[in-house]
């Protein structure tokens, strides 16, 4: 910023706000929380939590910090995948990753979780050997 220039401070939600909201939603789902549960943990209404996730309302810095703490991530997590402010990086197979995380957490025993991890490791090694 050049001294003496006046810049308009944006007030409306934009692509970055929608991206951050999407990342909040993804993390909430990974943890198996409902929007209502997240709202209660944050001390906001269900409607406000919904607006955050949709990127309709901007999330203030302090509130984003509280969301990060509540969801057990660093604030930078919500910006992962942004490209230099020019646009959004196409998401990796996020839905499959979320589904895998949810299914992993739903397994009833640590033994079953270990078996799933071992299966993934074996599949990766098999691909390396085949290549």
C-alpha atoms as one frame of an Amber mdcrd trajectory, in Angstrom:
protein
   0.000   0.000   0.000   1.338   3.412  -0.959   1.104   6.138   1.687  -1.558
   8.664   0.806  -3.696   6.310  -1.250  -7.254   5.696  -0.164  -8.496   2.156
  -0.559 -12.037   0.922  -0.338 -12.465  -1.647   2.420 -14.649  -4.399   1.094
 -17.633  -5.251   3.239 -19.401  -7.918   1.202 -18.525 -11.576   1.064 -16.468
 -12.730  -1.894 -14.678 -15.841  -3.187 -12.249 -15.857  -0.256 -15.137 -15.752
   2.220 -16.867 -18.604   0.410 -13.610 -20.592   0.400 -13.091 -20.053   4.142
 -16.719 -21.032   4.781 -16.268 -24.173   2.706 -13.187 -25.099   4.727 -15.103
 -24.515   7.994 -17.850 -26.837   6.738 -15.368 -29.516   5.628 -13.629 -29.509
   8.998 -16.940 -29.562  10.878 -18.099 -32.571   8.857 -14.767 -34.334   9.334
 -15.264 -34.009  13.086 -18.845 -35.255  12.797 -20.399 -32.063  14.155 -23.734
 -30.639  13.060 -24.104 -26.947  12.269 -26.190 -26.639  15.422 -23.429 -28.183
  17.538 -20.807 -25.888  16.020 -23.049 -22.875  16.591 -23.486 -23.807  20.251
 -19.740 -24.274  20.722 -19.119 -20.842  19.181 -21.963 -19.104  20.988 -23.709
 -18.049  17.773 -27.047 -18.952  16.236 -27.476 -21.850  13.843 -28.315 -19.306
  11.145 -25.041 -17.451  11.730 -23.015 -20.676  11.511 -24.859 -21.498   8.278
 -24.056 -18.054   6.834 -20.388 -18.457   7.763 -20.215 -21.798   5.959 -21.940
 -20.464   2.856 -19.681 -17.408   2.770 -22.702 -15.118   3.001 -21.346 -13.383
   6.099 -17.691 -12.550   6.540 -15.973 -14.096   9.529 -14.170 -11.553  11.709
 -10.553 -12.352  12.599 -11.340 -13.026  16.257 -14.243 -15.279  15.350 -12.104
 -17.181  12.826  -9.539 -17.732  15.565 -12.256 -19.152  17.845 -13.569 -21.375
  15.045 -10.050 -22.685  14.429  -9.566 -23.456  18.139 -12.980 -25.113  18.349
 -12.279 -27.278  15.296  -8.726 -28.086  16.381  -6.874 -26.527  13.463  -4.580
 -23.579  12.851  -6.185 -20.487  11.301  -4.096 -21.073   8.170  -6.081 -24.285
   7.560  -8.997 -22.205   6.297  -6.833 -20.591   3.604  -5.163 -23.767   2.329
  -5.849 -24.074  -1.373  -6.163 -20.382  -2.186  -4.047 -19.188  -5.095  -2.375
 -15.787  -4.575  -5.708 -13.989  -4.259  -6.351 -14.478  -7.982  -8.776 -17.309
  -7.605  -9.308 -20.643  -6.018  -7.277 -23.724  -6.642  -9.529 -26.541  -7.810
 -10.140 -28.773  -4.797  -8.451 -32.146  -4.663 -10.781 -35.084  -4.171 -12.083
 -33.381  -1.024 -15.365 -35.250  -0.899 -13.671 -38.648  -0.983 -11.189 -37.540
   1.656 -14.013 -36.334   3.902 -15.920 -39.564   3.366 -12.823 -41.601   4.180
 -12.210 -39.582   7.354 -15.840 -39.963   8.455 -15.804 -43.700   7.806 -12.477
 -44.071   9.599 -13.835 -42.280  12.669 -16.998 -44.395  12.565 -15.063 -47.658
  12.815 -15.860 -49.181  16.215 -12.347 -50.225  17.206  -8.755 -49.071  17.003
  -7.950 -52.484  15.512 -10.260 -51.862  12.550  -8.793 -48.393  12.082  -5.327
 -49.961  12.043  -6.413 -52.499   9.434  -7.723 -49.697   7.215  -4.423 -47.810
   7.547  -2.481 -50.964   6.724  -4.675 -51.583   3.669  -3.987 -48.060   2.411
  -0.238 -48.523   2.966  -0.262 -51.835   1.064  -2.192 -50.269  -1.821   0.306
 -47.390  -2.075   3.258 -49.783  -2.017   1.601 -51.944  -4.674   1.209 -48.916
  -6.941   4.860 -47.980  -6.451   5.992 -51.498  -7.327   3.766 -51.600 -10.406
   5.090 -48.280 -11.707
